[in-house]
mmCIF file with all atom_site columns, C-alpha atoms and ligand atoms in Angstrom:
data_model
loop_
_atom_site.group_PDB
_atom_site.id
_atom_site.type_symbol
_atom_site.label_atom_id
_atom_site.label_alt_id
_atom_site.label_comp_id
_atom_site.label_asym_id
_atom_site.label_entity_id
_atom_site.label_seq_id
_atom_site.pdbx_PDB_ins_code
_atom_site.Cartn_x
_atom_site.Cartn_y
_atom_site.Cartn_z
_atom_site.occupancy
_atom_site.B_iso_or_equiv
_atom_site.pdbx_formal_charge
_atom_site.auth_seq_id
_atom_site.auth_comp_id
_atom_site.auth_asym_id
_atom_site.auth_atom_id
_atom_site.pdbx_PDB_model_num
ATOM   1   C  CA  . UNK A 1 1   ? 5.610   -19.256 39.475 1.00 85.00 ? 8   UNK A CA  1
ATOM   2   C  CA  . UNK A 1 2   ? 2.820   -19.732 36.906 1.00 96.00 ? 9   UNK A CA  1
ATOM   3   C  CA  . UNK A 1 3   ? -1.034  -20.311 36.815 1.00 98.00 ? 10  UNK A CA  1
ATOM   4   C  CA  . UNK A 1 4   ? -1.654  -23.629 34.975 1.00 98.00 ? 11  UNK A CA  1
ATOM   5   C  CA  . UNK A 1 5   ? -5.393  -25.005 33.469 1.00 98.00 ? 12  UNK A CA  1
ATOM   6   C  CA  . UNK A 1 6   ? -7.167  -26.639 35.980 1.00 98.00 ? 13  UNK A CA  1
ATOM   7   C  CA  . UNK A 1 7   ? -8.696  -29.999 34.006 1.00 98.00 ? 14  UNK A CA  1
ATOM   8   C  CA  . UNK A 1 8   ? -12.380 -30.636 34.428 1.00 98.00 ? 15  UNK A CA  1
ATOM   9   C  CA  . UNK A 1 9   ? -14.632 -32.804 33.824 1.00 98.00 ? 16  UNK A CA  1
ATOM   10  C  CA  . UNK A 1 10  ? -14.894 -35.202 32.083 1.00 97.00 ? 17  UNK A CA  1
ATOM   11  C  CA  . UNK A 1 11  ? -11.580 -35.209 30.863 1.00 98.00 ? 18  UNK A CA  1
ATOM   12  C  CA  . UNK A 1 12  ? -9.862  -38.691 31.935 1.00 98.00 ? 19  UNK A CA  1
ATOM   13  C  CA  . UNK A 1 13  ? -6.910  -37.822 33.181 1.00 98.00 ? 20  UNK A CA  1
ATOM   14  C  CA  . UNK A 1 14  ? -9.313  -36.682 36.573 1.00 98.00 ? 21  UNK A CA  1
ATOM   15  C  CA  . UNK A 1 15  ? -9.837  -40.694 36.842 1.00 98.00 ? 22  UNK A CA  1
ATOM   16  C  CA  . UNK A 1 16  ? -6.148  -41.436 37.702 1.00 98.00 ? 23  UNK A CA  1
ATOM   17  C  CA  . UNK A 1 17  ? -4.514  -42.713 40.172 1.00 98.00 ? 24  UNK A CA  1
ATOM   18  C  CA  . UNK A 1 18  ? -1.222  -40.408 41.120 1.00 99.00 ? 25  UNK A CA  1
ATOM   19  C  CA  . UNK A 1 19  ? 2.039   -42.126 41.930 1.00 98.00 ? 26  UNK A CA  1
ATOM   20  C  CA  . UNK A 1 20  ? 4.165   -41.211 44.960 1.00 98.00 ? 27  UNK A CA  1
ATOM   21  C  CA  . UNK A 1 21  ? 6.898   -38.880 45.175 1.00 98.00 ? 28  UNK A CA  1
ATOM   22  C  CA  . UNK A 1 22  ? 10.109  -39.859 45.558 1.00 98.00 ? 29  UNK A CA  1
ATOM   23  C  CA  . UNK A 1 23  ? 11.773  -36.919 47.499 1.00 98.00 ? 30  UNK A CA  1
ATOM   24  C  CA  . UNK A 1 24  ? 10.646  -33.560 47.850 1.00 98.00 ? 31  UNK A CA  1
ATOM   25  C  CA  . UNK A 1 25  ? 13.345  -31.729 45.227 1.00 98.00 ? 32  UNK A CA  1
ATOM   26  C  CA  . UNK A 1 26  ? 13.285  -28.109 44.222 1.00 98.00 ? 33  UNK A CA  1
ATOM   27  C  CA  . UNK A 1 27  ? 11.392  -29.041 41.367 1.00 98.00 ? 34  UNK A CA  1
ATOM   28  C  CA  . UNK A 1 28  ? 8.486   -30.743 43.537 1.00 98.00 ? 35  UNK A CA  1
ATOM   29  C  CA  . UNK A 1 29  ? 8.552   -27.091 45.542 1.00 98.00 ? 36  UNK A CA  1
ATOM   30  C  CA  . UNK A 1 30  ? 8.291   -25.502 42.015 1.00 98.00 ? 37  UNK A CA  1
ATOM   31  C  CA  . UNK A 1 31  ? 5.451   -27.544 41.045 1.00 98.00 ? 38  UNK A CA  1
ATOM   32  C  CA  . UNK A 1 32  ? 3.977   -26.987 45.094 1.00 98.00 ? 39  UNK A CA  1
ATOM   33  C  CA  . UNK A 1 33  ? 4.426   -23.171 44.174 1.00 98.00 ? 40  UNK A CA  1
ATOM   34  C  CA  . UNK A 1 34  ? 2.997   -23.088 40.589 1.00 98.00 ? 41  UNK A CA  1
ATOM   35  C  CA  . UNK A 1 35  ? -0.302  -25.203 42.085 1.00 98.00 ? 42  UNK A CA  1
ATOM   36  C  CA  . UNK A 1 36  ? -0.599  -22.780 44.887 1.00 98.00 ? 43  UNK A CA  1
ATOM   37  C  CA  . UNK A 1 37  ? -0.500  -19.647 42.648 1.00 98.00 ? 44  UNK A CA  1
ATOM   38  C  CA  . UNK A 1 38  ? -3.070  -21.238 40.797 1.00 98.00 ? 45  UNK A CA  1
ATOM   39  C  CA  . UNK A 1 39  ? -5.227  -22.211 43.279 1.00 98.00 ? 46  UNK A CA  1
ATOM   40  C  CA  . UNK A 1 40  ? -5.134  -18.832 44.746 1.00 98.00 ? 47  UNK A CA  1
ATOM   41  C  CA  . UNK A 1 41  ? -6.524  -17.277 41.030 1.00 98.00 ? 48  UNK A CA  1
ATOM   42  C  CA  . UNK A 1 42  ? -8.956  -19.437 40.403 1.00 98.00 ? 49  UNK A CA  1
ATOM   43  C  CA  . UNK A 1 43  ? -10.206 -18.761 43.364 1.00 98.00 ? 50  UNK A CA  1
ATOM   44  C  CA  . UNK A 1 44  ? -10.002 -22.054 45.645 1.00 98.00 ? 51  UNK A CA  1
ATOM   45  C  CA  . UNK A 1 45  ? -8.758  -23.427 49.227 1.00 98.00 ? 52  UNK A CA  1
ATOM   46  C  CA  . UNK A 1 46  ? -7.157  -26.638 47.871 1.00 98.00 ? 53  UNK A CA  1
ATOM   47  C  CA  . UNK A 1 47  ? -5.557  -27.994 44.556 1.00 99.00 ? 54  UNK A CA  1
ATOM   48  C  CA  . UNK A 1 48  ? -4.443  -31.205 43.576 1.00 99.00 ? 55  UNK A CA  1
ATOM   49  C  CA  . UNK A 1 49  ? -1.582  -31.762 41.022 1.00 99.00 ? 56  UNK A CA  1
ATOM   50  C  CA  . UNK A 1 50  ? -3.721  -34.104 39.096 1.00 98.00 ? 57  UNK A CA  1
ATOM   51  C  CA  . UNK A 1 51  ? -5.942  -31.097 38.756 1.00 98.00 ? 58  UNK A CA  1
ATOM   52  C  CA  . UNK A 1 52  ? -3.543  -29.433 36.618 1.00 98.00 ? 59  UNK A CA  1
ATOM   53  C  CA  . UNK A 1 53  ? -2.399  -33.069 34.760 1.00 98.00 ? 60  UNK A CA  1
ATOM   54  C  CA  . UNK A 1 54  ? 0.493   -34.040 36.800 1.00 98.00 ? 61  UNK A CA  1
ATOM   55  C  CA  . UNK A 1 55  ? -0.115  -37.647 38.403 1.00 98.00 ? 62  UNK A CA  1
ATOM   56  C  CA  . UNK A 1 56  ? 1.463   -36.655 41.592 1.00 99.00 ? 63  UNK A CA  1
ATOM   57  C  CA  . UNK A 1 57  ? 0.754   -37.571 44.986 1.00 99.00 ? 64  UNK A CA  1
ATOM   58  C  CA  . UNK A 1 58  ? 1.047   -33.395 45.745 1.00 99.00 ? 65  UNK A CA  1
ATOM   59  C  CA  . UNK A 1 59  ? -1.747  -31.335 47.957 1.00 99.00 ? 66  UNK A CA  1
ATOM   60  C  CA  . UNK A 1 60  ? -1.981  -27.306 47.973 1.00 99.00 ? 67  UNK A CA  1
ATOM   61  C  CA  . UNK A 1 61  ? -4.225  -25.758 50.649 1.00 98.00 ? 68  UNK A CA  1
ATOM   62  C  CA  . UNK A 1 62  ? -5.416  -22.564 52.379 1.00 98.00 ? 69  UNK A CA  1
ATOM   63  C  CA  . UNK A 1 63  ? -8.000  -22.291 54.777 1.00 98.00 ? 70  UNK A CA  1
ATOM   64  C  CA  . UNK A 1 64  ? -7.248  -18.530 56.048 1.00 98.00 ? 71  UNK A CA  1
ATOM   65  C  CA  . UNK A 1 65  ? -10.201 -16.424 55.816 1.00 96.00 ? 72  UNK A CA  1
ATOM   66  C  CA  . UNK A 1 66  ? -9.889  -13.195 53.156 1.00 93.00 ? 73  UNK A CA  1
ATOM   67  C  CA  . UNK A 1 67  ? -9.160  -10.852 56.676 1.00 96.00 ? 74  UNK A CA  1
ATOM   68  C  CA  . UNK A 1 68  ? -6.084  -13.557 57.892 1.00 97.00 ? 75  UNK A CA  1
ATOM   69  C  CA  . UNK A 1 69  ? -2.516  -13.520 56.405 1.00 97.00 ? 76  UNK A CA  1
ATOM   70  C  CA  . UNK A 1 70  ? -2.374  -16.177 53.505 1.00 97.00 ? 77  UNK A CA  1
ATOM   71  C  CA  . UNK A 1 71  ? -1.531  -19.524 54.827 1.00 98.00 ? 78  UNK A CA  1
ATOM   72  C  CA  . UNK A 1 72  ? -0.033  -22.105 52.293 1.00 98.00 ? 79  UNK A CA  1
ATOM   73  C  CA  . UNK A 1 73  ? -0.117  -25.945 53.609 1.00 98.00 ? 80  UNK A CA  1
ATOM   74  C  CA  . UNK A 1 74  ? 1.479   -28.144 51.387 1.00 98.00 ? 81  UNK A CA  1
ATOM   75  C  CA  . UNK A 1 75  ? 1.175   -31.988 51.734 1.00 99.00 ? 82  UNK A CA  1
ATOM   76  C  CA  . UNK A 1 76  ? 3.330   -34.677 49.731 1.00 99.00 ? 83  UNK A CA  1
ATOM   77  C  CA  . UNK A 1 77  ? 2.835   -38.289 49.888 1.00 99.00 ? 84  UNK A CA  1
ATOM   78  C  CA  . UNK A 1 78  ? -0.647  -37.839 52.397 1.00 99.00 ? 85  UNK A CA  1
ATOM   79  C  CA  . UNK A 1 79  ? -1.652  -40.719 54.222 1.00 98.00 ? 86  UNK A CA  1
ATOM   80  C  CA  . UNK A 1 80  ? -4.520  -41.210 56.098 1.00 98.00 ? 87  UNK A CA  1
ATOM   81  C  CA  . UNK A 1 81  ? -3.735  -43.440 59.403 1.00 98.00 ? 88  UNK A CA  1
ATOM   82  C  CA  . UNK A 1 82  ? -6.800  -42.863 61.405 1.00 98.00 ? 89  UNK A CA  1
ATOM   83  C  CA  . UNK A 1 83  ? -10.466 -41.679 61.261 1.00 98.00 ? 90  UNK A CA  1
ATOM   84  C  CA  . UNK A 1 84  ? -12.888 -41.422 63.525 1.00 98.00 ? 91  UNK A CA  1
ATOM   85  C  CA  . UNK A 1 85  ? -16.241 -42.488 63.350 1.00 98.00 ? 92  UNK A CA  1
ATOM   86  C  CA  . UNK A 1 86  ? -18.338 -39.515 64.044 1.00 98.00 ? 93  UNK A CA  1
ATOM   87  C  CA  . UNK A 1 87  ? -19.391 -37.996 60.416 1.00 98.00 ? 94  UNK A CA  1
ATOM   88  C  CA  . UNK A 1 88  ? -19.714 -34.174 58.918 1.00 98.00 ? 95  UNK A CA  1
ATOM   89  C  CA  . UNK A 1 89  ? -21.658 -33.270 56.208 1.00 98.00 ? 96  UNK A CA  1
ATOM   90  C  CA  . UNK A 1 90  ? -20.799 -30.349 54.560 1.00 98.00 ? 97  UNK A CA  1
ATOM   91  C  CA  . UNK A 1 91  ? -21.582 -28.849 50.695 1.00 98.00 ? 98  UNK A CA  1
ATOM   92  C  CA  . UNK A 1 92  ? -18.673 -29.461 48.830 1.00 98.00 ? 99  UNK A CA  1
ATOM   93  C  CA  . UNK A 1 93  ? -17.048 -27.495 45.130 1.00 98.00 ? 100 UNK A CA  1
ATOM   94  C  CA  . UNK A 1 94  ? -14.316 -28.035 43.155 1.00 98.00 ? 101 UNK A CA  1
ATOM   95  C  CA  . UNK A 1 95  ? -12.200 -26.812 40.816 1.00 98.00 ? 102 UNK A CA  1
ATOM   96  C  CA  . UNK A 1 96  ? -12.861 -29.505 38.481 1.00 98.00 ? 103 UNK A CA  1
ATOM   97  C  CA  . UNK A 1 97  ? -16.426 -29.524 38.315 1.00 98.00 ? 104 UNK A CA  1
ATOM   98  C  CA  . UNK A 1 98  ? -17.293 -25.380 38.757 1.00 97.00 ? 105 UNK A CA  1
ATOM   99  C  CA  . UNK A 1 99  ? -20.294 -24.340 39.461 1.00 97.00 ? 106 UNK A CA  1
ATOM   100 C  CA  . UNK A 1 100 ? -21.473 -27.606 40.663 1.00 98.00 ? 107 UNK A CA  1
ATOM   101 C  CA  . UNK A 1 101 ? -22.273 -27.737 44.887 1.00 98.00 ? 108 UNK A CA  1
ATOM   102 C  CA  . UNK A 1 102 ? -23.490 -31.018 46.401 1.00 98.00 ? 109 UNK A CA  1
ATOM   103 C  CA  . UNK A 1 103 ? -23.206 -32.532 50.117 1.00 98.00 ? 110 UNK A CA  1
ATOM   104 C  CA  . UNK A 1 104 ? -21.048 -34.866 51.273 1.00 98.00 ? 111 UNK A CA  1
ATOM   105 C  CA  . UNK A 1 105 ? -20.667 -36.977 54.461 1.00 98.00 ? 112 UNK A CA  1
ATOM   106 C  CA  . UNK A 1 106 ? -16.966 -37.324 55.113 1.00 98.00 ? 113 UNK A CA  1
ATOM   107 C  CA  . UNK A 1 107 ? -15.154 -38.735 58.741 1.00 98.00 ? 114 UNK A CA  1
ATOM   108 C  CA  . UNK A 1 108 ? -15.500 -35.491 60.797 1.00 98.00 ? 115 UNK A CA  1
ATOM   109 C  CA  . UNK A 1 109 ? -11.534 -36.422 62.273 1.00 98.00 ? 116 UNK A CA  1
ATOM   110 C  CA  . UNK A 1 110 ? -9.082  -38.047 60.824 1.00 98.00 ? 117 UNK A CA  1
ATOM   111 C  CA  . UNK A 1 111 ? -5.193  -38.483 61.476 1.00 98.00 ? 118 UNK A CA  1
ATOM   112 C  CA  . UNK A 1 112 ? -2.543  -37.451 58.788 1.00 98.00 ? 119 UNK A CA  1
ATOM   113 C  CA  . UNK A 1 113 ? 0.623   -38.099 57.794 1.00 98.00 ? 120 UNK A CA  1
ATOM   114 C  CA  . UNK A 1 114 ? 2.684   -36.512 55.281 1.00 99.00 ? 121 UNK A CA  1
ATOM   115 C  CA  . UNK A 1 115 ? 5.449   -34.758 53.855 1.00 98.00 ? 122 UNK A CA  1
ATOM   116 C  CA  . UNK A 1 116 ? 5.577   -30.792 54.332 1.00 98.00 ? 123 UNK A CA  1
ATOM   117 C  CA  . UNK A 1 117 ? 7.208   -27.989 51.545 1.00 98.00 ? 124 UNK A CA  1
ATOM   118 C  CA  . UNK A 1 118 ? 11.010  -28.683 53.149 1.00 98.00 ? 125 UNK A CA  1
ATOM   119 C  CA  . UNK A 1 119 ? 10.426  -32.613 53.185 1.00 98.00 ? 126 UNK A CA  1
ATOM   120 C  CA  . UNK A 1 120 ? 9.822   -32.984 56.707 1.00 98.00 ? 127 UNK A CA  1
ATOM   121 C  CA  . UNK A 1 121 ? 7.292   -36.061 58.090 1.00 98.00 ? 128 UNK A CA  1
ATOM   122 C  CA  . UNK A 1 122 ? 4.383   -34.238 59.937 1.00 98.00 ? 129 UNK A CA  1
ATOM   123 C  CA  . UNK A 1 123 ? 2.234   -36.619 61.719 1.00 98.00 ? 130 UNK A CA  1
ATOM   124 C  CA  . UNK A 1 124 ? -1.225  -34.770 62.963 1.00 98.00 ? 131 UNK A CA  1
ATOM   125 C  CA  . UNK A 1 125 ? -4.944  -34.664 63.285 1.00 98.00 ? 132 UNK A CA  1
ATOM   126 C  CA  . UNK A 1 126 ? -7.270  -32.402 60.995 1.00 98.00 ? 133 UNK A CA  1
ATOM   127 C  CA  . UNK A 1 127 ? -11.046 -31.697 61.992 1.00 98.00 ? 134 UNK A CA  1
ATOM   128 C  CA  . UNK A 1 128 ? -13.402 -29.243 60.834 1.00 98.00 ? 135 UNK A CA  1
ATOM   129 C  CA  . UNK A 1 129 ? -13.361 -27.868 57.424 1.00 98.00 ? 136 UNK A CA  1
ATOM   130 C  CA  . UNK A 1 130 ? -8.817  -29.175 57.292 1.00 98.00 ? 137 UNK A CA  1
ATOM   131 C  CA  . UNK A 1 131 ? -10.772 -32.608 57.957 1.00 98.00 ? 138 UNK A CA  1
ATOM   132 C  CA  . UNK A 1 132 ? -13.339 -31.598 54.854 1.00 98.00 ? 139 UNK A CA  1
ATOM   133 C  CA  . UNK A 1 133 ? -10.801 -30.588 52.706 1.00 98.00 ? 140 UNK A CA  1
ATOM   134 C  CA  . UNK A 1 134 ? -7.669  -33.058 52.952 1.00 99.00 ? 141 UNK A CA  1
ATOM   135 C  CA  . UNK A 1 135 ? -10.172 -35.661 52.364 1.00 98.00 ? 142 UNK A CA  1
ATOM   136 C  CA  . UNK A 1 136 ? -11.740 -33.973 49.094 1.00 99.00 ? 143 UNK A CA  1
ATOM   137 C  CA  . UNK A 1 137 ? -7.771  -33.559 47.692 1.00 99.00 ? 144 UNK A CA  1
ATOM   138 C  CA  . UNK A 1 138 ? -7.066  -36.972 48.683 1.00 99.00 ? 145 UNK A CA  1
ATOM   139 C  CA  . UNK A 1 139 ? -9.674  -38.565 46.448 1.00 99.00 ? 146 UNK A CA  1
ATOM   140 C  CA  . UNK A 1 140 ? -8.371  -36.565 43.966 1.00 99.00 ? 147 UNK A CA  1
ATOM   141 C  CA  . UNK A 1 141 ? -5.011  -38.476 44.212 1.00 99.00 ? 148 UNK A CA  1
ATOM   142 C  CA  . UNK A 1 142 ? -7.168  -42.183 43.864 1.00 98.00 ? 149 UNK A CA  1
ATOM   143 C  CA  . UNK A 1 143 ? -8.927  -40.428 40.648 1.00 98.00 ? 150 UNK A CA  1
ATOM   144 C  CA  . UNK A 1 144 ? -12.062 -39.949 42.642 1.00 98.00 ? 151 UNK A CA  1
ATOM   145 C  CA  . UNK A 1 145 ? -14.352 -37.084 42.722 1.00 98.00 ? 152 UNK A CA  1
ATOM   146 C  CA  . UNK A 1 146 ? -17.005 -35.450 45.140 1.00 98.00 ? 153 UNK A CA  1
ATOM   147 C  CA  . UNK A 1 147 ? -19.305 -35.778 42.384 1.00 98.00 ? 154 UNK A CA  1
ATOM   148 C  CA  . UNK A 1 148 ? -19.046 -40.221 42.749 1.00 98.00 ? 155 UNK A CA  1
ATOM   149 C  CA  . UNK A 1 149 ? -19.747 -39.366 46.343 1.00 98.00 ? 156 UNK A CA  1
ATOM   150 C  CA  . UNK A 1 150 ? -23.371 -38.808 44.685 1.00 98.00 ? 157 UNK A CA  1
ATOM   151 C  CA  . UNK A 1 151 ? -25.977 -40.709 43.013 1.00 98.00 ? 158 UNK A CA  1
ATOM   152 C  CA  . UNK A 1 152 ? -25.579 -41.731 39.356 1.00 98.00 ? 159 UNK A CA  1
ATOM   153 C  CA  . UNK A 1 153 ? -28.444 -39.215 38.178 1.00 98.00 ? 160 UNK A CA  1
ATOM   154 C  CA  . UNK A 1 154 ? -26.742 -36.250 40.200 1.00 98.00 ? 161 UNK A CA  1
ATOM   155 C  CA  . UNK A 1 155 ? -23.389 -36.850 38.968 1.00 98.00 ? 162 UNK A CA  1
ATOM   156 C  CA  . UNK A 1 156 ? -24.220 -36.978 35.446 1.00 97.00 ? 163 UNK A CA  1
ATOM   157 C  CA  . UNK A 1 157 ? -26.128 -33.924 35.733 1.00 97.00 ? 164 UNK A CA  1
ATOM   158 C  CA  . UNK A 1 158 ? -23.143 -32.320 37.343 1.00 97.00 ? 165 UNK A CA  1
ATOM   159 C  CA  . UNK A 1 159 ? -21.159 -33.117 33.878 1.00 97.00 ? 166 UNK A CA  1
ATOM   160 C  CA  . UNK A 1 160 ? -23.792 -32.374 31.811 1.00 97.00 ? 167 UNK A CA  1
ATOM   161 C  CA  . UNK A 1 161 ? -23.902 -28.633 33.581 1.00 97.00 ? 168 UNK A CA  1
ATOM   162 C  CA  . UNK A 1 162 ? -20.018 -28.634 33.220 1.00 97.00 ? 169 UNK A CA  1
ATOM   163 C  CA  . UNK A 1 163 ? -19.954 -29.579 29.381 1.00 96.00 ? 170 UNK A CA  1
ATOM   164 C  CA  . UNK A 1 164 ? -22.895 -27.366 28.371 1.00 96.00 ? 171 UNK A CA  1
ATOM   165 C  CA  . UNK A 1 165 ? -21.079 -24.237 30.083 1.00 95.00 ? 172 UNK A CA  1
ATOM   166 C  CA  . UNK A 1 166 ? -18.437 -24.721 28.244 1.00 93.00 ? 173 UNK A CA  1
ATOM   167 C  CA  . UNK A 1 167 ? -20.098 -24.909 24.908 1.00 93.00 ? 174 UNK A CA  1
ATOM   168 C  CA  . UNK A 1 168 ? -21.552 -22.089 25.763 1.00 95.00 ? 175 UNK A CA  1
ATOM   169 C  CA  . UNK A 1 169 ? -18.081 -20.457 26.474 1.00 93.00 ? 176 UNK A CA  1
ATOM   170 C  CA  . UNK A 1 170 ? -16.812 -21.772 23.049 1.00 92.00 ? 177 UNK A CA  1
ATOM   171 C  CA  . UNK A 1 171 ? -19.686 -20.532 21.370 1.00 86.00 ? 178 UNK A CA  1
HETATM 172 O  O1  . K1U B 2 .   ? -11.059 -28.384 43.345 1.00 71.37 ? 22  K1U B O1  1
HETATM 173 C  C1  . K1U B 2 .   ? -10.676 -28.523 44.483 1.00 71.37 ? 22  K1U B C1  1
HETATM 174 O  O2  . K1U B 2 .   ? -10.289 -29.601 44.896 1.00 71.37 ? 22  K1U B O2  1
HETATM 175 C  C2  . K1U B 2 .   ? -10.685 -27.324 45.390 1.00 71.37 ? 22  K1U B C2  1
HETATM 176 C  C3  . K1U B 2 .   ? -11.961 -27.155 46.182 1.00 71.37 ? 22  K1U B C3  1
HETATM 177 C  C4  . K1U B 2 .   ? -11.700 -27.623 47.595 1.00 71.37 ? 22  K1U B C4  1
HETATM 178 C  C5  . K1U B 2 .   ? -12.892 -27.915 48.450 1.00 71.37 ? 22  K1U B C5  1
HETATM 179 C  C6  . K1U B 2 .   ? -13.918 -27.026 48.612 1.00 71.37 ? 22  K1U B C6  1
HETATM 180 C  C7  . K1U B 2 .   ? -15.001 -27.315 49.437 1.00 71.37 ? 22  K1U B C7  1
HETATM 181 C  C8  . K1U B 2 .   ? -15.029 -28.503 50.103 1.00 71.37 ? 22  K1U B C8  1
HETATM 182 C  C9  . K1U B 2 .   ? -14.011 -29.403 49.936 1.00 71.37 ? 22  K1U B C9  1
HETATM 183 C  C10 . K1U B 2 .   ? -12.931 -29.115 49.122 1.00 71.37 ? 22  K1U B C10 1
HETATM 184 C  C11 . K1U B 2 .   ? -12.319 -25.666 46.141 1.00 71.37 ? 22  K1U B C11 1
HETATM 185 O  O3  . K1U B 2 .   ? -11.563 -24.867 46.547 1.00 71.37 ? 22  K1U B O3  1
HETATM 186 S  S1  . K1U B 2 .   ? -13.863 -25.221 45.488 1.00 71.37 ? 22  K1U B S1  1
HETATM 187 C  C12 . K1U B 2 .   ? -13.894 -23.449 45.724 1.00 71.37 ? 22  K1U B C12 1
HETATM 188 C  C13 . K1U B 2 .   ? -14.123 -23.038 47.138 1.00 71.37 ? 22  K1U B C13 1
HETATM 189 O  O4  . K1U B 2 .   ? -14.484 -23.850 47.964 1.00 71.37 ? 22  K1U B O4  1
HETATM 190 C  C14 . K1U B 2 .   ? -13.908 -21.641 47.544 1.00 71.37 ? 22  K1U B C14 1
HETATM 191 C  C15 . K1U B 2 .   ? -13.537 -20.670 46.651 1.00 71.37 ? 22  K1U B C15 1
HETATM 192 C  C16 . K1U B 2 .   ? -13.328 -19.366 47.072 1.00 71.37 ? 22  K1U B C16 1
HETATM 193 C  C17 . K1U B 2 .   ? -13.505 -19.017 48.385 1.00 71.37 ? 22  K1U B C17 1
HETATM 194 C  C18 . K1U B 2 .   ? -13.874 -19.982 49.296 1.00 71.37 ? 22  K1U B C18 1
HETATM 195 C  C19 . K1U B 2 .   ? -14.078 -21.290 48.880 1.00 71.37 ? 22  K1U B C19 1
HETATM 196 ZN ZN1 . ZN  B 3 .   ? -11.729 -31.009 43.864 1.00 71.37 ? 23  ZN  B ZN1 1
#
């Protein structure tokens, strides 16, 4: 296992659209376990493989508190097939854009389908913060951020914040 870079913004390769996997290999499971370890440093509850430059349709996620056993959810190929009308906000992060916090109104339920670590089809509902988070990832697969989710002036802030800090890093 390995920790990769996690891209931010703005570089381009956030913008893309992944492509579908074609069967869950031992290689996809490497990639699965190399996102998860690095997801778990950085720290985070969800990772995309674009997030680390591979334009996969791959999903890493943990939503166990620090006092629960570690619970790794892995999702290939997600699709949504249902969502309910109802709406959640709730003040999102990511990775991509750190330090940045902004809220977002997201379907509070929506219905899943997907292909787990061994391959298998899981068909299921997610709510609550699995709701929150699946659909955050997922726009990360269609090259879309929480930040677009926002208005023009807050999302170019949100960069600006991100490419001043590191400057400042570099500096
Ligand atoms: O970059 C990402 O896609 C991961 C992102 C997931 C997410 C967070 C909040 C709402 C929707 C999606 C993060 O993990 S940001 C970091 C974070 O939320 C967190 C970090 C440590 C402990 C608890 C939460
Ligand atoms: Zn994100």
């Amino acid at each position: 296992m390995a920790i990769r870079p996690i891209l931010t913004v703005p570089d381009p390769l956030l913008k893309e659209v992944s492509r579908p996997v074609e069967a869950v290999t031992d290689d996809i499971r490497r990639l699965m376990d190399d996102m998860l370890e690095t997801m778990y440093d950085a720290p985070g509850i969800g990772l995309a493989a674009i997030q680390i430059g591979v334009p996969l349709r791959v999903i890493v996620m943990d939503l166990s508190r620090e006092d629960e056993p570690k619970a790794p959810r892995y999702f290939v190929n997600p699709e949504i097939l249902e969502r309910i009308e109802e709406t959640q906000p709730y003040e999102e992060g990511c990775l991509s854009v750190p330090d940045v916090y902004d809220t977002v109104e997201r379907p509070a339920k929506v219905r899943l389908r997907y292909l787990d670590y061994n391959g298998e089809q899981i068909d299921e509902w997610a709510e609550g913060m699995y709701a929150v988070c699946i659909q955050h990832e997922m726009d990360h697969l269609e090259g879309t951020l929480f930040i677009d989710h926002l208005s023009r002036l807050k999302r170019q802030f949100a960069i600006n914040k991100v490419k001043k800090a590191r400057r400042n890093a570099a500096a």
